[in-house]
Short mmCIF file of C-alpha atoms and ligand atoms in Angstrom, two decimals:
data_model
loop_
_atom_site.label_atom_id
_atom_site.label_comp_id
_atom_site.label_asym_id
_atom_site.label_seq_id
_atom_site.Cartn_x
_atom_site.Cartn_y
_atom_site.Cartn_z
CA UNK A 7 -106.07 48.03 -173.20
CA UNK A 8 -107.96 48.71 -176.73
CA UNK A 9 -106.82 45.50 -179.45
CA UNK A 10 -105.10 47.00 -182.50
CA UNK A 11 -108.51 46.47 -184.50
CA UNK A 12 -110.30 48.16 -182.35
CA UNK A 13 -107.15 51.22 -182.19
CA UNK A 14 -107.57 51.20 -186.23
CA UNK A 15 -111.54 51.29 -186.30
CA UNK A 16 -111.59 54.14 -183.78
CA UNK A 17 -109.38 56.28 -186.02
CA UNK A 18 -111.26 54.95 -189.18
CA UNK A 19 -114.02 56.48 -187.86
CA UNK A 20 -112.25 59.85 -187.06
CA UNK A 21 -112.34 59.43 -183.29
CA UNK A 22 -109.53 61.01 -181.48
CA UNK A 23 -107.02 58.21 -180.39
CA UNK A 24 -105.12 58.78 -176.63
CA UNK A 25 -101.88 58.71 -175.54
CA UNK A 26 -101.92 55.54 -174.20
CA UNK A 27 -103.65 54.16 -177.40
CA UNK A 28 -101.34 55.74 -179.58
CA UNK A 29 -98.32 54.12 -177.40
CA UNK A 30 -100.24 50.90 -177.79
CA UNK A 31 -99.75 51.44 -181.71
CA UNK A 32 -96.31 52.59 -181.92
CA UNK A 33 -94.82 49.69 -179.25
CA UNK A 34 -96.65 47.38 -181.07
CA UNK A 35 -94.54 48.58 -184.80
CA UNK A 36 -91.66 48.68 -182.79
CA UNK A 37 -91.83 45.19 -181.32
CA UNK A 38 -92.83 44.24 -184.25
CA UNK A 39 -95.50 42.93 -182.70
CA UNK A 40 -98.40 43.82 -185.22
CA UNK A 41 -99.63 42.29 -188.62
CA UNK A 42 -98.31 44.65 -191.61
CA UNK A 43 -101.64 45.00 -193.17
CA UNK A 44 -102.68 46.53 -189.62
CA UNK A 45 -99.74 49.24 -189.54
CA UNK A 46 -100.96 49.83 -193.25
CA UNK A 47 -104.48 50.09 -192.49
CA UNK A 48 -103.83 52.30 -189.71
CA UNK A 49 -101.70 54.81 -191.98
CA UNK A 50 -104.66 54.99 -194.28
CA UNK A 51 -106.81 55.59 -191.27
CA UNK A 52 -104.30 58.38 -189.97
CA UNK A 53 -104.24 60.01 -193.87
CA UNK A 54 -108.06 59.38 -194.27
CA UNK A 55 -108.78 61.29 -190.92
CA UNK A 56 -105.76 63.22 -190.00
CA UNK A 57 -104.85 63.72 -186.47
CA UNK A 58 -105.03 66.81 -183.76
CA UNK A 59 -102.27 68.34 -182.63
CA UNK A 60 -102.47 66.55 -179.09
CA UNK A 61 -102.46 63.35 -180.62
CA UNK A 62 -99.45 64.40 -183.53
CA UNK A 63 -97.33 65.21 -179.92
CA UNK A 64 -97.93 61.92 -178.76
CA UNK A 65 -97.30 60.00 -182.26
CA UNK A 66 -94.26 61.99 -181.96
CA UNK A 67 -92.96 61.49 -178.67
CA UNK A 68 -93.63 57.65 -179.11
CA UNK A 69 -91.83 57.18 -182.16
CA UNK A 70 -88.97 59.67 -180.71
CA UNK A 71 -88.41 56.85 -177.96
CA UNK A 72 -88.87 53.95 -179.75
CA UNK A 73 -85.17 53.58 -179.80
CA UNK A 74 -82.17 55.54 -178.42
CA UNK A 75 -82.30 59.00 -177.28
CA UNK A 76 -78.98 60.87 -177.33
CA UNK A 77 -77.64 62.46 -174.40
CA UNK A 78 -75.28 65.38 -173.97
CA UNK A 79 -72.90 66.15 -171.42
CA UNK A 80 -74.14 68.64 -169.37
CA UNK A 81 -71.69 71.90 -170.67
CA UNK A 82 -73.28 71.49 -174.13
CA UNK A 83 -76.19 72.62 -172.49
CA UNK A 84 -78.26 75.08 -174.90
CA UNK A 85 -75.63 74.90 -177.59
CA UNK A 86 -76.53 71.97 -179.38
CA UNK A 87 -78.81 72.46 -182.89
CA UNK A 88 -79.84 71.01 -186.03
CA UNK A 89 -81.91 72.36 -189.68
CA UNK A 90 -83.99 70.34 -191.20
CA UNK A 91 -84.80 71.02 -194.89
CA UNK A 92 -87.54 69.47 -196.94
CA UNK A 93 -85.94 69.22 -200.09
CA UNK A 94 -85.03 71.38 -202.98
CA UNK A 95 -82.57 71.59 -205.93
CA UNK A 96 -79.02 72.40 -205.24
CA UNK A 97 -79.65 73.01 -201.83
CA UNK A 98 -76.21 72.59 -200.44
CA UNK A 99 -76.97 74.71 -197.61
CA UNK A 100 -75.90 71.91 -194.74
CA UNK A 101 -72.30 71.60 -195.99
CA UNK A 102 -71.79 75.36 -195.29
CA UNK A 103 -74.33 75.82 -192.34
CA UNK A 104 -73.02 72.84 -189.47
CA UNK A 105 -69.56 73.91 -190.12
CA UNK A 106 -70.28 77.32 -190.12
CA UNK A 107 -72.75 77.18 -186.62
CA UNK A 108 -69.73 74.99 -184.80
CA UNK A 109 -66.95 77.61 -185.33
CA UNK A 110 -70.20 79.89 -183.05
CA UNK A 111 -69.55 77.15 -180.76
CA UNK A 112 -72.65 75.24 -181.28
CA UNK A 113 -72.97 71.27 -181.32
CA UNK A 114 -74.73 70.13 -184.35
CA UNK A 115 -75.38 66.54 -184.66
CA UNK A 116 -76.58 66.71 -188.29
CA UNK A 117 -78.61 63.47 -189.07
CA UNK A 118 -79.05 63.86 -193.19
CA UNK A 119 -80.81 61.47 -195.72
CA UNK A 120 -80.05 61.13 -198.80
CA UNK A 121 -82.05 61.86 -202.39
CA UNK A 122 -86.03 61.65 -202.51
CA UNK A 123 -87.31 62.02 -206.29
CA UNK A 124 -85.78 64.91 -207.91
CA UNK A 125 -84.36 66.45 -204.97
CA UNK A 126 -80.68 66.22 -203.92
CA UNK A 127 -79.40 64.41 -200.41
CA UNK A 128 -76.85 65.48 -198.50
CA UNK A 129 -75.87 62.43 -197.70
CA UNK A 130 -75.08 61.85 -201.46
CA UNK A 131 -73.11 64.98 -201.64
CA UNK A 132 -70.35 63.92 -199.15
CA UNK A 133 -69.87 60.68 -200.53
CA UNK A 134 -68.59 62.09 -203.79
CA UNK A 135 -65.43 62.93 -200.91
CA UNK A 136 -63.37 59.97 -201.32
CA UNK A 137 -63.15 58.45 -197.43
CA UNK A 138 -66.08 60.37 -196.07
CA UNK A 139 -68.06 57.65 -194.13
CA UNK A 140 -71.58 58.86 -193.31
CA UNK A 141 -72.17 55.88 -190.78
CA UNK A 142 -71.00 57.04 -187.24
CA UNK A 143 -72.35 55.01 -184.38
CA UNK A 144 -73.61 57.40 -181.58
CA UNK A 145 -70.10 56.94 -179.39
CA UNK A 146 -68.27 58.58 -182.96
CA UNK A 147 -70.83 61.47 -183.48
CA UNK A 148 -70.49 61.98 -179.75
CA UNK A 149 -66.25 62.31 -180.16
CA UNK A 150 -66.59 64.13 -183.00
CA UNK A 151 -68.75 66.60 -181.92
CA UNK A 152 -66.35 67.11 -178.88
CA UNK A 153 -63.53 67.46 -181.15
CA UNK A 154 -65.06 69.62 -184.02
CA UNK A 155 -68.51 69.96 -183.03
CA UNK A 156 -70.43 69.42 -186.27
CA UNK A 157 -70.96 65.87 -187.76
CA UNK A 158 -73.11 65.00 -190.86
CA UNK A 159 -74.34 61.82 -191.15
CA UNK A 160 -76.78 59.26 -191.71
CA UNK A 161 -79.43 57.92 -189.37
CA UNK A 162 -77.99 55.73 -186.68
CA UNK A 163 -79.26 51.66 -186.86
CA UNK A 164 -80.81 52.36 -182.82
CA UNK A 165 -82.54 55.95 -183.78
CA UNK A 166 -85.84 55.90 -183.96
CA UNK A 167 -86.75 52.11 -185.41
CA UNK A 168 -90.74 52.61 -185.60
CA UNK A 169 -90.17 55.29 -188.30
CA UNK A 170 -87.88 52.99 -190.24
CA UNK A 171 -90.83 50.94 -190.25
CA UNK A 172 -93.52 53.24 -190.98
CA UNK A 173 -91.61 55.10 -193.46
CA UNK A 174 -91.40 52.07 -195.59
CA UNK A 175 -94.75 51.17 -195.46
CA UNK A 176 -96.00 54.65 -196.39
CA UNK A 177 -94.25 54.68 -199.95
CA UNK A 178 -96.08 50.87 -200.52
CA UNK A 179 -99.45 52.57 -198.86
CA UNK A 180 -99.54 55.84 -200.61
CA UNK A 181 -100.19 57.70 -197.62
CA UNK A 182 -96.62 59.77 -197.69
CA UNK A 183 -98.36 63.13 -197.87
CA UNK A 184 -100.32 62.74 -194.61
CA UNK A 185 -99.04 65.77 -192.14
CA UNK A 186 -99.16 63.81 -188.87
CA UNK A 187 -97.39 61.23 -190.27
CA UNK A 188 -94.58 64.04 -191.93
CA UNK A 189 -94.54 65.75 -188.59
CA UNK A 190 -93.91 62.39 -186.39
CA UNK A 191 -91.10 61.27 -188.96
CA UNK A 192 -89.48 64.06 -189.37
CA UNK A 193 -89.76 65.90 -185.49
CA UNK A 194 -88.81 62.34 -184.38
CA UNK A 195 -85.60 61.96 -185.72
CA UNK A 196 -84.62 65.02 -184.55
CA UNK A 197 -86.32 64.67 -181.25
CA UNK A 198 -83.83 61.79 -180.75
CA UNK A 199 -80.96 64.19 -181.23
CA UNK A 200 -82.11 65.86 -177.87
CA UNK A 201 -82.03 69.25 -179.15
CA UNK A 202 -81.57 72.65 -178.07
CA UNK A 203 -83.55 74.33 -181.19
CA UNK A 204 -84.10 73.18 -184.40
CA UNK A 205 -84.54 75.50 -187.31
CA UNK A 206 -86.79 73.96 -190.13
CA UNK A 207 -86.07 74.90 -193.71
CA UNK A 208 -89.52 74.32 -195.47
CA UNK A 209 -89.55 74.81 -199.32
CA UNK A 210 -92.13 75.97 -201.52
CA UNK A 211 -92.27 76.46 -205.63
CA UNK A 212 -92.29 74.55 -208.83
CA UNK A 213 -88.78 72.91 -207.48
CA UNK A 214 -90.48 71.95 -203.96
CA UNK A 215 -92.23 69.33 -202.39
CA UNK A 216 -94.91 72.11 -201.42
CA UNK A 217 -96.06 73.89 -204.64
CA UNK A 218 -97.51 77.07 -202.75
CA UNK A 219 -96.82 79.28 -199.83
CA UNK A 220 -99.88 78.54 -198.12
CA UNK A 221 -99.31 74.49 -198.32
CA UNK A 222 -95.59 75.25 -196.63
CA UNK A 223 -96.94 77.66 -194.02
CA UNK A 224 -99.39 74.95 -193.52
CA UNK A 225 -96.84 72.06 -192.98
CA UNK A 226 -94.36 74.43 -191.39
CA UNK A 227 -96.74 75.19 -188.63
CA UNK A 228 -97.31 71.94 -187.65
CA UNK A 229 -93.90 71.05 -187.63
CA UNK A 230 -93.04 73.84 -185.32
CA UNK A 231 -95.73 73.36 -182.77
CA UNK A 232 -94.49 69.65 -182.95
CA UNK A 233 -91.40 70.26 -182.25
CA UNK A 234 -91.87 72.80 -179.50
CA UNK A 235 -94.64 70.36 -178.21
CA UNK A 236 -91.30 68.04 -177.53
CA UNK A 237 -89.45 71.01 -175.73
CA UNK A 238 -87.55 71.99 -178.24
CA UNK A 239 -87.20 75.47 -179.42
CA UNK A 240 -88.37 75.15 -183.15
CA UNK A 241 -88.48 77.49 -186.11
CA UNK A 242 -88.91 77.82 -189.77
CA UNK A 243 -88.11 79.74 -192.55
CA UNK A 244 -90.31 79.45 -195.46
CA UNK A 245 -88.02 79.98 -198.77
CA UNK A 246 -88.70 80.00 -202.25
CA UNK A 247 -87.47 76.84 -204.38
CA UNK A 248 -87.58 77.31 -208.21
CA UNK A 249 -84.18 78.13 -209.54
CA UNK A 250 -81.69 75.74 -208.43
CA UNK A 251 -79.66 76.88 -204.97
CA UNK A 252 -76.74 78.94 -206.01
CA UNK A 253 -75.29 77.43 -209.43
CA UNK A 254 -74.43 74.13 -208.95
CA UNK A 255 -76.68 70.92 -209.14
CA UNK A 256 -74.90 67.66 -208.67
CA UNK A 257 -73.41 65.84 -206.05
CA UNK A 258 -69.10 66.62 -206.64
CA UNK A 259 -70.40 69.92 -208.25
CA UNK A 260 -72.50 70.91 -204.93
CA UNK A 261 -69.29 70.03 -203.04
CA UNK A 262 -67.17 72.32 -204.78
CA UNK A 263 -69.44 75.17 -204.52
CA UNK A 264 -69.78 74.43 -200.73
CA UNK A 265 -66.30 74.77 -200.49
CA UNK A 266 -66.24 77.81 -202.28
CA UNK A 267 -68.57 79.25 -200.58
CA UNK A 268 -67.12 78.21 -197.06
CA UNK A 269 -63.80 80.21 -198.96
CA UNK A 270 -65.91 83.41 -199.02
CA UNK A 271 -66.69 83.01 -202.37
CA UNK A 272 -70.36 81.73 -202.09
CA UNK A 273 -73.25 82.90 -204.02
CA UNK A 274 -75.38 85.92 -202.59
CA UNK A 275 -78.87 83.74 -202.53
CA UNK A 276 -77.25 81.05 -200.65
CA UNK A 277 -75.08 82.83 -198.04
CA UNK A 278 -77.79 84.51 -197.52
CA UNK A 279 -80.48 81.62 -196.76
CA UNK A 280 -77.18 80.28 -194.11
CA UNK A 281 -77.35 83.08 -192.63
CA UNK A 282 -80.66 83.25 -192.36
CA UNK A 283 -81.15 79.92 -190.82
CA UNK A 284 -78.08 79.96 -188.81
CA UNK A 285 -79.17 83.57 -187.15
CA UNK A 286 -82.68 81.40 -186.55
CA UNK A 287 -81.01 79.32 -184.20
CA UNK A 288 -78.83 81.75 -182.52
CA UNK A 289 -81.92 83.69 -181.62
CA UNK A 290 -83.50 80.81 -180.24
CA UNK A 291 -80.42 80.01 -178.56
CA UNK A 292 -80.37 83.34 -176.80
CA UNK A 293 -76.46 83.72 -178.27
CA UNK A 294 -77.97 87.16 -179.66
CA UNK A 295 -81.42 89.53 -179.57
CA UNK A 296 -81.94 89.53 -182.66
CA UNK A 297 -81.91 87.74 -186.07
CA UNK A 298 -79.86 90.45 -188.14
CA UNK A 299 -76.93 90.29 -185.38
CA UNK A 300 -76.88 86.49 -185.44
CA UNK A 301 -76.93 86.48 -189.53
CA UNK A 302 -73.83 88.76 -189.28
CA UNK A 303 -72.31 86.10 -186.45
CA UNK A 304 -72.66 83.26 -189.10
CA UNK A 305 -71.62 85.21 -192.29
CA UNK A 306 -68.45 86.43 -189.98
CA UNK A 307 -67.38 82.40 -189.20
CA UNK A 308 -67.48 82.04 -193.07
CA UNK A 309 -65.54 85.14 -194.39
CA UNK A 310 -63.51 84.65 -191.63
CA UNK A 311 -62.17 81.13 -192.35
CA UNK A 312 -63.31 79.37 -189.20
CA UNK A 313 -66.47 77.55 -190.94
CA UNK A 314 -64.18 76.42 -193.38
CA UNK A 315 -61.58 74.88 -190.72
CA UNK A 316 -64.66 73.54 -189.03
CA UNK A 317 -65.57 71.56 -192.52
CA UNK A 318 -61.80 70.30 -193.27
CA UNK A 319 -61.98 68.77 -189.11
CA UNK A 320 -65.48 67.48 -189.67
CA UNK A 321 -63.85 65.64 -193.24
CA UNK A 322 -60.80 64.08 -191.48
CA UNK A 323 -63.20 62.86 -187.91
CA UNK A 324 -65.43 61.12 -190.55
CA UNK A 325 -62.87 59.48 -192.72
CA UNK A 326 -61.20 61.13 -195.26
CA UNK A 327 -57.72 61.43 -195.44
CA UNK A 328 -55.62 64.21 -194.18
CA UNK A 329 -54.30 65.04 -197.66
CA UNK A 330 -57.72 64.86 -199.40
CA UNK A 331 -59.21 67.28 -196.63
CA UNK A 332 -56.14 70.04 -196.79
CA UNK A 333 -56.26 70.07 -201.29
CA UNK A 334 -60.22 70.21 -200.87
CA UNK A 335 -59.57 73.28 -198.37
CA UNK A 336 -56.45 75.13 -199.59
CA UNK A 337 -56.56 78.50 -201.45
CA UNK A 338 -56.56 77.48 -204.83
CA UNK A 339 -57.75 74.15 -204.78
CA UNK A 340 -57.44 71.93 -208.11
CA UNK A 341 -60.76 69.78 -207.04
CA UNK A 342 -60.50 67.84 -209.45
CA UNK A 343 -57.18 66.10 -207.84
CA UNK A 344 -59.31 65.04 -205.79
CA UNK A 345 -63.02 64.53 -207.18
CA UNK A 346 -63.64 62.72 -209.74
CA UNK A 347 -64.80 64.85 -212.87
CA UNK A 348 -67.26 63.48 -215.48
CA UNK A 349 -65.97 62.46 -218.82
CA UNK A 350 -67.72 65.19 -220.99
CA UNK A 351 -68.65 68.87 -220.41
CA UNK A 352 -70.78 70.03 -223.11
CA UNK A 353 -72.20 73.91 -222.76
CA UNK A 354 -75.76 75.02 -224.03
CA UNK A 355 -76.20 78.47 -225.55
CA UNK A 356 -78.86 81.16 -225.35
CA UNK A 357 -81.37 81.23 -228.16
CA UNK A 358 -81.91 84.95 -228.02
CA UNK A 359 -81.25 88.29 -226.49
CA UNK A 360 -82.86 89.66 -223.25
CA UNK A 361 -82.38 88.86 -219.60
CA UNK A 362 -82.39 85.42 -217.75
CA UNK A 363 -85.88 85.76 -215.61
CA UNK A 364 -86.12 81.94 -214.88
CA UNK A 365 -84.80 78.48 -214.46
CA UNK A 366 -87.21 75.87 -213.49
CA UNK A 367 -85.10 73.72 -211.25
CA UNK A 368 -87.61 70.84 -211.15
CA UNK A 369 -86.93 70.42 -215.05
CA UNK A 370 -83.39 70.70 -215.02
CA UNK A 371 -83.21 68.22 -212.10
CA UNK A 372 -85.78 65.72 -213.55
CA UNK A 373 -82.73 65.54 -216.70
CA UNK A 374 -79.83 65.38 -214.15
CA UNK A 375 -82.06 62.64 -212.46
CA UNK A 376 -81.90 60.09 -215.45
CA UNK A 377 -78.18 60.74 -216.50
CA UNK A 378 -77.12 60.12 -213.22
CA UNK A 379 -77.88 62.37 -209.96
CA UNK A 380 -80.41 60.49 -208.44
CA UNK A 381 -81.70 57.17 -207.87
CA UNK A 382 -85.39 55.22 -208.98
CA UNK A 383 -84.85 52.63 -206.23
CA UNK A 384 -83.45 52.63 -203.14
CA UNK A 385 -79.83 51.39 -202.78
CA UNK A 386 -79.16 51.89 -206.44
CA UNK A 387 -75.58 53.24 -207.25
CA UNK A 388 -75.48 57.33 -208.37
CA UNK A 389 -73.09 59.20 -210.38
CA UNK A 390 -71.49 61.68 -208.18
CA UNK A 391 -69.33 63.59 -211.26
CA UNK A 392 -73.28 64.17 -213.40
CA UNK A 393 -74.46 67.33 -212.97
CA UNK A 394 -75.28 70.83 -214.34
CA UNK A 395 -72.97 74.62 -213.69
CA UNK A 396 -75.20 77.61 -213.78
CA UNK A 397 -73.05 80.06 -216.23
CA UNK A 398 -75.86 82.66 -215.77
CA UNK A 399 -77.59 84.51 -212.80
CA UNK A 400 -81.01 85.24 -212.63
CA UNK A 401 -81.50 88.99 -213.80
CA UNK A 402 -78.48 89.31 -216.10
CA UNK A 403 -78.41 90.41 -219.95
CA UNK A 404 -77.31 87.98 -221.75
CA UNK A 405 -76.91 88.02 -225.69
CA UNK A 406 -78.30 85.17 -228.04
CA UNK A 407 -75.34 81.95 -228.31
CA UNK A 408 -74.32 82.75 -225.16
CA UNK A 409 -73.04 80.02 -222.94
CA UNK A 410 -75.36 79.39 -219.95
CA UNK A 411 -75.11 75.79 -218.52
CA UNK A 412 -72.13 73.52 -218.70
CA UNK A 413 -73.61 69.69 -218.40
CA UNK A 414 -71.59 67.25 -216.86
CA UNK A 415 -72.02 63.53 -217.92
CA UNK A 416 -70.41 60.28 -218.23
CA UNK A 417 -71.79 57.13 -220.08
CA UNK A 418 -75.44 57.97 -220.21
CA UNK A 419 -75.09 60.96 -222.54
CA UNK A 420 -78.41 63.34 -223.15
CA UNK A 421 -80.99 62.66 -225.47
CA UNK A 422 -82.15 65.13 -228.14
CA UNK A 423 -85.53 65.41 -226.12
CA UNK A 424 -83.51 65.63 -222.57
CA UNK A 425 -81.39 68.67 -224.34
CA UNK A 426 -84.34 70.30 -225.82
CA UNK A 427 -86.18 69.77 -221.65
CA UNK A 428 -82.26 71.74 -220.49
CA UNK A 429 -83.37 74.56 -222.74
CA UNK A 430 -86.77 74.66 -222.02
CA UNK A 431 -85.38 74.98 -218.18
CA UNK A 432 -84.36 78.76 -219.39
CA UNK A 433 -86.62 82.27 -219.57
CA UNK A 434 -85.00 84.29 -221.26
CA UNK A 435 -87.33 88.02 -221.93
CA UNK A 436 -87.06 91.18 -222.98
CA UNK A 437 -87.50 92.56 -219.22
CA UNK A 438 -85.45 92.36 -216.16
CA UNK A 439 -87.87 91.48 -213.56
CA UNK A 440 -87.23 91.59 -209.96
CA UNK A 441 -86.12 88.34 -207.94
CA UNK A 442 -86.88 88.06 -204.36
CA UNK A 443 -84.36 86.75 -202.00
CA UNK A 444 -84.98 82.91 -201.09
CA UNK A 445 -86.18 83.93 -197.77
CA UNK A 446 -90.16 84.55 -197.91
CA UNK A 447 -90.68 84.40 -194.01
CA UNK A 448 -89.86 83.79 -190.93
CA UNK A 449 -91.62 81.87 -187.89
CA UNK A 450 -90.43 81.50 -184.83
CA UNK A 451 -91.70 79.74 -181.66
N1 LIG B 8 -88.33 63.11 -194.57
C1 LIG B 8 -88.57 62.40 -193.45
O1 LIG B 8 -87.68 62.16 -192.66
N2 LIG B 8 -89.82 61.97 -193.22
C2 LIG B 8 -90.85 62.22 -194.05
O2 LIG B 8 -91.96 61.83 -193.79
C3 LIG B 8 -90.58 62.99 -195.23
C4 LIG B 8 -89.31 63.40 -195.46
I1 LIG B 8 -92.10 63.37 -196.57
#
C-alpha cells in the first residue's frame, strides 16, 4: 500500500490516483489518521491537477461511506428525492419544493446548510420559526419522513465525517473552487441520503457562485455524471441568478413569502423554477413521461393546499408548536404574531421614470449581509427580522418617487454609502426589455 507522501507526490505530479489509493487517502482523513499539512497538501495537489471522472467517482463514493449511510424501508422504494442548489439570493425554493414533492408522495430527506458569503441558507430561514429545530438524528428524520414525508434539516453529526474535515481545510487552503473536490462534497452528502434521484439546481449570473453559463454547464455536468456514477438518477437545471428569487430577501421575510406562495399566492418566477425542479424528479422517478405533466403535478399540490399541509406537519415533527404552525398556515395569517419583525421599515423611491430592467441581487445582498442577513464567521449570531421587500417587478413602469424596496433593519441601521449601493441595485430605462424565465436549461441523465 502507497505511504500518504508518496499518494500526494503522485497526484502532484498529475498522475492518475486508484481506487484503492484514493480509499487509502480518504480512511486515512477519516481516522484521522493523517498529518493536516498532508490533507492540505493533497487538496492543493487535487486543485493544482484536477482529477478524471473515474477517480471523482471514487473520491466520492469514499467520502459517501466514511460515515453512515441511510437506509429506507423497502416500500419507499423509488420515491425518495432531494435538490441541491448552489446558492443564490432569495432562493427560497426548498421551503415550497419538499413540502410540495411529499403531498406527490415522495420522501425527501432534505439535508440543507446554512449561508455561504452573500448567499442565503435554508437552514437560516427556518430558524427565524420560533421552535423549528434543524438537528434531527437519523431515527427523527426517519419518523418524520414516515409521518409527513419531507424533513429539512441540517447535516447529521455521523454523515459523511471526511467532508467535515476536508471542507474545513479547503476555506484555510484556498482550494474551495476545485470541481472534484465540489463534486465529492456535495454528491457525498447526498449520496448518504441513499437516493432515488436528485435534481441539482446550479446557478449562474452576477448573483451566483458561477458567473457564466458555460462555468455552470461545466460544474453541472460533473455533478450529474457524479451522481449517476453513484446510481443515482441525477439532473440539473441551469437557472439564471441576478435579480433576487421572487421579492423577498431575508430570512423571516423568505419565510413569509414561502408561505405565501405554498397559499397559491407565490410569485410567477419562483413557482415556476418549483415546478421545474420538482417535474425533474418526477420524470426521473418515472411518476410521469414527461416534464410539462410533472410541473403541472407539483403546481397542482400547491394551488391545491396539500404542499401547504405538508409544510405546517413538517413545522410541528421538527419542533414548533402546534399554535405557531396553524397562525403561520391559516388564511389570513398576521405573521408577524408570530415572527419577529425588525424595528424600522424605511422605503426607497425611484429616481426617474421608465421601466425596472434590473436588480443586481449580489449588491443588494452584499448590504443585507452587513446589517444583518448573513454571517463573516462561522457560528456568529444573524438577524432573522433584516432584510429587503421587492415593491417592484422586473418589466413594470414605474414613475420617478415611486416606492420600490421596503428595508427592514434593527440596530445596525444603513449607512449613507450602503443606501446609495440599495439604489445603485436598481435599472431603471426608458425600454421594457424582455426577461427570460429563471430556467435556462435542462439536463437530464
Ligand atoms: N456546498 C457543499 O456542500 N460543498 C461544497 O464544496 C460547496 C458547497 I463550494
Amino acid at each position: 500500500m502507497s505511504s500518504i507522501p508518496e499518494l500526494i507526490r503522485k497526484k502532484r505530479d498529475g498522475e492518475k490516483l486508484s481506487e484503492d489509493e484514493i480509499k487509502t487517502f480518504i480512511q486515512a482523513v477519516t481516522n484521522n489518521d493523517i498529518q493536516e499539512c498532508q490533507i492540505g497538501a493533497m487538496l492543493m495537489a487535487i486543485w493544482q491537477k484536477n482529477m478524471v471522472g473515474t477517480e471523482i467517482a471514487a473520491l466520492t463514493r469514499e467520502m459517501m461511506t466514511s460515515g453512515e449511510v441511510m437506509l429506507w424501508p423497502e416500500e419507499w422504494k423509488g420515491l425518495v428525492v432531494d435538490k441541491h442548489s448552489t446558492g443564490g439570493v432569495g432562493d427560497k425554493i426548498s421551503l415550497v419544493l419538499a413540502p410540495a414533492l411529499a403531498a406527490c408522495g415522495f420522501k425527501v430527506p432534505m439535508i440543507s446548510g446554512r449561508g455561504l458569503a452573500h448567499t442565503g441558507g435554508t437552514l437560516d430561514k427556518l430558524e427565524s420559526i420560533p421552535g423549528y429545530n434543524i438537528q434531527q438524528s437519523t431515527a427523527q428524520i426517519h419518523t418524520i419522513l414516515s409521518t409527513v414525508g419531507c424533513c429539512i434539516v441540517g447535516q447529521t453529526a455521523t454523515l459523511v465525517p471526511a467532508d467535515r474535515v476536508l471542507y474545513a481545510l479547503r476555506d484555510a487552503t484556498s482550494t474551495v473552487d476545485s470541481l472534484p473536490l465540489i463534486a465529492g462534497s456535495i454528491i457525498s452528502k447526498k449520496g448518504a441520503e441513499s437516493l432515488t434521484a436528485l435534481v441539482l439546481d446550479v446557478k449562474f449570473g452576477g448573483a451566483a457562485l458561477c458567473k457564466d453559463l458555460a462555468s455552470a454547464k461545466e460544474l453541472a455536468q460533473l455533478l450529474v455524471s457524479t451522481g449517476n456514477a453513484l446510481g443515482m438518477r441525477t439532473g440539473a437545471v441551469l437557472s439564471r441568478m441576478n435579480a433576487p428569487i421572487g421579492h423577498c430577501v431575508g430570512n423571516s421575510l423568505e419565510v413569509i413569502e414561502s408561505l405565501e406562495s405554498l397559499k397559491g399566492n407565490g410569485p410567477e418566477d419562483l413557482m415556476d423554477l418549483v415546478s421545474s425542479l420538482g417535474g425533474i424528479l418526477m420524470v426521473m422517478t418515472g411518476l410521469v413521461s414527461d416534464q410539462s405533466e410533472g410541473k403541472k403535478r407539483i403546481s397542482e399540490a400547491v394551488t391545491g393546499g396539500a404542499a401547504l399541509s405538508k409544510f405546517q406537519a413538517m413545522m410541528e415533527a421538527q419542533g414548533v408548536a402546534k399554535e405557531t404552525a396553524r397562525a403561520l398556515c391559516s388564511a389570513h395569517s398576521d405573521y408577524y404574531s408570530v415572527l419577529r419583525r425588525a424595528k424600522h421599515q424605511r422605503e426607497l423611491k425611484t429616481q426617474k421614470d421608465g421601466y425596472i430592467q434590473d436588480v443586481d441581487g449580489l449588491l443588494l445582498a452584499e448590504v443585507l449581509h452587513k446589517l444583518g442577513t448573513g454571517r463573516v464567521k462561522a457560528g456568529e449570531p444573524i438577524n432573522h427580522s433584516v432584510g429587503a421587500e421587492l415593491l417592484v417587478s422586473l418589466g413594470q413602469k414605474v414613475i420617478k418617487g415611486a416606492p420600490w424596496l421596503r428595508l427592514h433593519y434593527d440596530e445596525r441601521a444603513p449607512t449613507t454609502e450602503q443606501l446609495d449601493a440599495l439604489q445603485h441595485s436598481l435599472t431603471v430605462g426608458p425600454e421594457q426589455i424582455t426577461h427570460h424565465s429563471l430556467v435556462a436549461e435542462v439536463l437530464l441523465p
